[in-house]
Amino acid sequence: MNNEDKILGLLEKIYNDFNVRFDVVEERIGAVEGRIGTIEERMIVVEKRIGIVEERLKVVEEEIHGLKSEVSEVKDDVKKLGTKMDTEISDKVRALFDDRQLLHEKLDEISGKIDMLQLDVNNLTVKTVYHDNRIKELSKKLGV
């Protein structure tokens, strides 16, 4: 075998090794692209869920605003009752006491609702922070 045949054989071997390694690299790139596609799909789902959480949070905020307005109205009613108690005669004190008792029950009911809404808001806040952190982690993994 002469030198040219040896060189030609080595070049063919290098060429074949290169093609094999290139095919492996192409397969790995294809697998990575598939994984990126899956991650993008998952991120779309996460974004949709975050959108739903944000919508629910807006509803909760609106309900809290409504409750604040109701509490303000109840406070105004209590002030009016105080004034009325000072000006009414003693035989109506008992009727005013009954009205006051009903107002306290309503305030307790509203307070209980506010406490439940606060728990819901806290829950949603924790979930939002968790999802934000997961998005950041996924972004870092993707190198975005």
PDB file of C-alpha atoms in Angstrom:
ATOM      1  CA  MET A   1       0.000   0.000   0.000  1.00  0.00           C
ATOM      2  CA  ASN A   2       1.458   3.289  -0.979  1.00  0.00           C
ATOM      3  CA  ASN A   3       1.339   6.613   0.890  1.00  0.00           C
ATOM      4  CA  GLU A   4      -1.508   7.973  -1.189  1.00  0.00           C
ATOM      5  CA  ASP A   5      -3.683   4.977  -0.321  1.00  0.00           C
ATOM      6  CA  LYS A   6      -2.830   5.376   3.363  1.00  0.00           C
ATOM      7  CA  ILE A   7      -3.670   9.060   3.252  1.00  0.00           C
ATOM      8  CA  LEU A   8      -6.872   8.338   1.340  1.00  0.00           C
ATOM      9  CA  GLY A   9      -7.809   5.662   3.926  1.00  0.00           C
ATOM     10  CA  LEU A  10      -7.152   8.054   6.802  1.00  0.00           C
ATOM     11  CA  LEU A  11      -9.177  10.789   5.138  1.00  0.00           C
ATOM     12  CA  GLU A  12     -12.064   8.366   4.575  1.00  0.00           C
ATOM     13  CA  LYS A  13     -11.889   7.277   8.220  1.00  0.00           C
ATOM     14  CA  ILE A  14     -11.842  10.919   9.406  1.00  0.00           C
ATOM     15  CA  TYR A  15     -14.749  11.714   7.064  1.00  0.00           C
ATOM     16  CA  ASN A  16     -16.793   8.740   8.315  1.00  0.00           C
ATOM     17  CA  ASP A  17     -16.028   9.581  11.985  1.00  0.00           C
ATOM     18  CA  PHE A  18     -17.034  13.177  11.327  1.00  0.00           C
ATOM     19  CA  ASN A  19     -20.323  12.108   9.721  1.00  0.00           C
ATOM     20  CA  VAL A  20     -21.127   9.763  12.606  1.00  0.00           C
ATOM     21  CA  ARG A  21     -20.389  12.466  15.198  1.00  0.00           C
ATOM     22  CA  PHE A  22     -22.276  15.055  13.163  1.00  0.00           C
ATOM     23  CA  ASP A  23     -25.321  12.763  13.046  1.00  0.00           C
ATOM     24  CA  VAL A  24     -25.126  12.343  16.845  1.00  0.00           C
ATOM     25  CA  VAL A  25     -24.929  16.113  17.283  1.00  0.00           C
ATOM     26  CA  GLU A  26     -27.935  16.595  14.987  1.00  0.00           C
ATOM     27  CA  GLU A  27     -29.914  14.039  17.013  1.00  0.00           C
ATOM     28  CA  ARG A  28     -29.016  15.798  20.261  1.00  0.00           C
ATOM     29  CA  ILE A  29     -29.997  19.162  18.800  1.00  0.00           C
ATOM     30  CA  GLY A  30     -33.321  17.652  17.733  1.00  0.00           C
ATOM     31  CA  ALA A  31     -33.879  16.318  21.252  1.00  0.00           C
ATOM     32  CA  VAL A  32     -33.033  19.709  22.771  1.00  0.00           C
ATOM     33  CA  GLU A  33     -35.423  21.447  20.388  1.00  0.00           C
ATOM     34  CA  GLY A  34     -38.137  18.997  21.424  1.00  0.00           C
ATOM     35  CA  ARG A  35     -37.502  19.715  25.088  1.00  0.00           C
ATOM     36  CA  ILE A  36     -37.573  23.465  24.448  1.00  0.00           C
ATOM     37  CA  GLY A  37     -40.901  23.040  22.673  1.00  0.00           C
ATOM     38  CA  THR A  38     -42.261  21.150  25.674  1.00  0.00           C
ATOM     39  CA  ILE A  39     -40.998  23.838  28.049  1.00  0.00           C
ATOM     40  CA  GLU A  40     -42.597  26.547  25.903  1.00  0.00           C
ATOM     41  CA  GLU A  41     -45.898  24.678  25.989  1.00  0.00           C
ATOM     42  CA  ARG A  42     -45.658  24.368  29.769  1.00  0.00           C
ATOM     43  CA  MET A  43     -44.857  28.064  30.075  1.00  0.00           C
ATOM     44  CA  ILE A  44     -47.973  28.894  28.047  1.00  0.00           C
ATOM     45  CA  VAL A  45     -50.010  26.807  30.498  1.00  0.00           C
ATOM     46  CA  VAL A  46     -48.342  28.557  33.449  1.00  0.00           C
ATOM     47  CA  GLU A  47     -49.017  31.962  31.900  1.00  0.00           C
ATOM     48  CA  LYS A  48     -52.676  31.038  31.424  1.00  0.00           C
ATOM     49  CA  ARG A  49     -52.882  29.909  35.051  1.00  0.00           C
ATOM     50  CA  ILE A  50     -51.266  33.133  36.220  1.00  0.00           C
ATOM     51  CA  GLY A  51     -53.805  35.044  34.146  1.00  0.00           C
ATOM     52  CA  ILE A  52     -56.605  33.144  35.871  1.00  0.00           C
ATOM     53  CA  VAL A  53     -55.069  33.879  39.280  1.00  0.00           C
ATOM     54  CA  GLU A  54     -54.795  37.557  38.391  1.00  0.00           C
ATOM     55  CA  GLU A  55     -58.443  37.631  37.309  1.00  0.00           C
ATOM     56  CA  ARG A  56     -59.494  35.969  40.546  1.00  0.00           C
ATOM     57  CA  LEU A  57     -57.359  38.405  42.519  1.00  0.00           C
ATOM     58  CA  LYS A  58     -59.130  41.311  40.785  1.00  0.00           C
ATOM     59  CA  VAL A  59     -62.484  39.832  41.800  1.00  0.00           C
ATOM     60  CA  VAL A  60     -61.282  39.474  45.382  1.00  0.00           C
ATOM     61  CA  GLU A  61     -60.034  43.070  45.366  1.00  0.00           C
ATOM     62  CA  GLU A  62     -63.421  44.259  44.084  1.00  0.00           C
ATOM     63  CA  GLU A  63     -65.182  42.278  46.805  1.00  0.00           C
ATOM     64  CA  ILE A  64     -62.877  43.738  49.456  1.00  0.00           C
ATOM     65  CA  HIS A  65     -63.583  47.225  48.140  1.00  0.00           C
ATOM     66  CA  GLY A  66     -67.315  46.494  48.381  1.00  0.00           C
ATOM     67  CA  LEU A  67     -66.892  45.206  51.911  1.00  0.00           C
ATOM     68  CA  LYS A  68     -64.955  48.317  52.898  1.00  0.00           C
ATOM     69  CA  SER A  69     -67.816  50.402  51.576  1.00  0.00           C
ATOM     70  CA  GLU A  70     -70.297  48.318  53.549  1.00  0.00           C
ATOM     71  CA  VAL A  71     -68.188  48.667  56.697  1.00  0.00           C
ATOM     72  CA  SER A  72     -68.087  52.420  56.179  1.00  0.00           C
ATOM     73  CA  GLU A  73     -71.860  52.467  55.870  1.00  0.00           C
ATOM     74  CA  VAL A  74     -72.191  50.384  59.017  1.00  0.00           C
ATOM     75  CA  LYS A  75     -69.897  52.794  60.862  1.00  0.00           C
ATOM     76  CA  ASP A  76     -72.063  55.688  59.746  1.00  0.00           C
ATOM     77  CA  ASP A  77     -75.144  53.807  60.951  1.00  0.00           C
ATOM     78  CA  VAL A  78     -73.544  53.223  64.364  1.00  0.00           C
ATOM     79  CA  LYS A  79     -72.761  56.930  64.694  1.00  0.00           C
ATOM     80  CA  LYS A  80     -76.343  57.796  63.835  1.00  0.00           C
ATOM     81  CA  LEU A  81     -77.600  55.349  66.427  1.00  0.00           C
ATOM     82  CA  GLY A  82     -75.379  56.892  69.073  1.00  0.00           C
ATOM     83  CA  THR A  83     -76.805  60.294  68.350  1.00  0.00           C
ATOM     84  CA  LYS A  84     -80.318  58.932  68.354  1.00  0.00           C
ATOM     85  CA  MET A  85     -79.762  57.234  71.726  1.00  0.00           C
ATOM     86  CA  ASP A  86     -78.665  60.531  73.221  1.00  0.00           C
ATOM     87  CA  THR A  87     -81.772  62.354  71.981  1.00  0.00           C
ATOM     88  CA  GLU A  88     -84.484  59.728  72.462  1.00  0.00           C
ATOM     89  CA  ILE A  89     -86.414  59.185  75.640  1.00  0.00           C
ATOM     90  CA  SER A  90     -85.597  56.306  77.990  1.00  0.00           C
ATOM     91  CA  ASP A  91     -88.454  54.008  76.916  1.00  0.00           C
ATOM     92  CA  LYS A  92     -86.880  53.737  73.434  1.00  0.00           C
ATOM     93  CA  VAL A  93     -83.452  52.800  74.824  1.00  0.00           C
ATOM     94  CA  ARG A  94     -84.422  49.128  74.833  1.00  0.00           C
ATOM     95  CA  ALA A  95     -85.399  49.255  71.134  1.00  0.00           C
ATOM     96  CA  LEU A  96     -82.125  50.980  70.299  1.00  0.00           C
ATOM     97  CA  PHE A  97     -80.194  48.348  72.219  1.00  0.00           C
ATOM     98  CA  ASP A  98     -81.839  45.651  70.112  1.00  0.00           C
ATOM     99  CA  ASP A  99     -80.911  47.489  66.897  1.00  0.00           C
ATOM    100  CA  ARG A 100     -77.345  47.875  68.146  1.00  0.00           C
ATOM    101  CA  GLN A 101     -77.158  44.159  68.868  1.00  0.00           C
ATOM    102  CA  LEU A 102     -78.184  43.380  65.272  1.00  0.00           C
ATOM    103  CA  LEU A 103     -75.550  45.743  63.948  1.00  0.00           C
ATOM    104  CA  HIS A 104     -72.851  44.012  65.988  1.00  0.00           C
ATOM    105  CA  GLU A 105     -73.898  40.668  64.584  1.00  0.00           C
ATOM    106  CA  LYS A 106     -73.682  42.086  61.068  1.00  0.00           C
ATOM    107  CA  LEU A 107     -70.234  43.527  61.846  1.00  0.00           C
ATOM    108  CA  ASP A 108     -69.117  40.135  63.157  1.00  0.00           C
ATOM    109  CA  GLU A 109     -70.428  38.489  59.989  1.00  0.00           C
ATOM    110  CA  ILE A 110     -68.627  41.053  57.815  1.00  0.00           C
ATOM    111  CA  SER A 111     -65.469  40.666  59.879  1.00  0.00           C
ATOM    112  CA  GLY A 112     -65.619  36.906  59.396  1.00  0.00           C
ATOM    113  CA  LYS A 113     -66.018  37.395  55.659  1.00  0.00           C
ATOM    114  CA  ILE A 114     -63.078  39.789  55.586  1.00  0.00           C
ATOM    115  CA  ASP A 115     -60.961  37.252  57.473  1.00  0.00           C
ATOM    116  CA  MET A 116     -61.866  34.544  54.932  1.00  0.00           C
ATOM    117  CA  LEU A 117     -61.108  36.882  52.040  1.00  0.00           C
ATOM    118  CA  GLN A 118     -57.766  37.770  53.621  1.00  0.00           C
ATOM    119  CA  LEU A 119     -56.936  34.079  53.824  1.00  0.00           C
ATOM    120  CA  ASP A 120     -57.861  33.703  50.149  1.00  0.00           C
ATOM    121  CA  VAL A 121     -55.737  36.721  49.219  1.00  0.00           C
ATOM    122  CA  ASN A 122     -52.799  35.369  51.212  1.00  0.00           C
ATOM    123  CA  ASN A 123     -53.215  31.994  49.530  1.00  0.00           C
ATOM    124  CA  LEU A 124     -53.267  33.573  46.087  1.00  0.00           C
ATOM    125  CA  THR A 125     -50.239  35.695  46.970  1.00  0.00           C
ATOM    126  CA  VAL A 126     -48.261  32.617  47.987  1.00  0.00           C
ATOM    127  CA  LYS A 127     -49.264  30.828  44.800  1.00  0.00           C
ATOM    128  CA  THR A 128     -48.359  33.838  42.679  1.00  0.00           C
ATOM    129  CA  VAL A 129     -44.929  34.092  44.303  1.00  0.00           C
ATOM    130  CA  TYR A 130     -44.411  30.361  43.774  1.00  0.00           C
ATOM    131  CA  HIS A 131     -45.340  30.621  40.096  1.00  0.00           C
ATOM    132  CA  ASP A 132     -43.166  33.702  39.650  1.00  0.00           C
ATOM    133  CA  ASN A 133     -40.224  31.804  41.116  1.00  0.00           C
ATOM    134  CA  ARG A 134     -40.899  28.795  38.892  1.00  0.00           C
ATOM    135  CA  ILE A 135     -41.029  31.052  35.841  1.00  0.00           C
ATOM    136  CA  LYS A 136     -37.721  32.615  36.843  1.00  0.00           C
ATOM    137  CA  GLU A 137     -36.187  29.167  37.315  1.00  0.00           C
ATOM    138  CA  LEU A 138     -37.446  28.026  33.921  1.00  0.00           C
ATOM    139  CA  SER A 139     -36.182  31.235  32.326  1.00  0.00           C
ATOM    140  CA  LYS A 140     -32.746  30.655  33.853  1.00  0.00           C
ATOM    141  CA  LYS A 141     -32.721  27.076  32.601  1.00  0.00           C
ATOM    142  CA  LEU A 142     -33.640  28.273  29.135  1.00  0.00           C
ATOM    143  CA  GLY A 143     -31.022  30.966  29.308  1.00  0.00           C
ATOM    144  CA  VAL A 144     -33.540  33.711  28.621  1.00  0.00           C
TER     145      VAL A 144
END
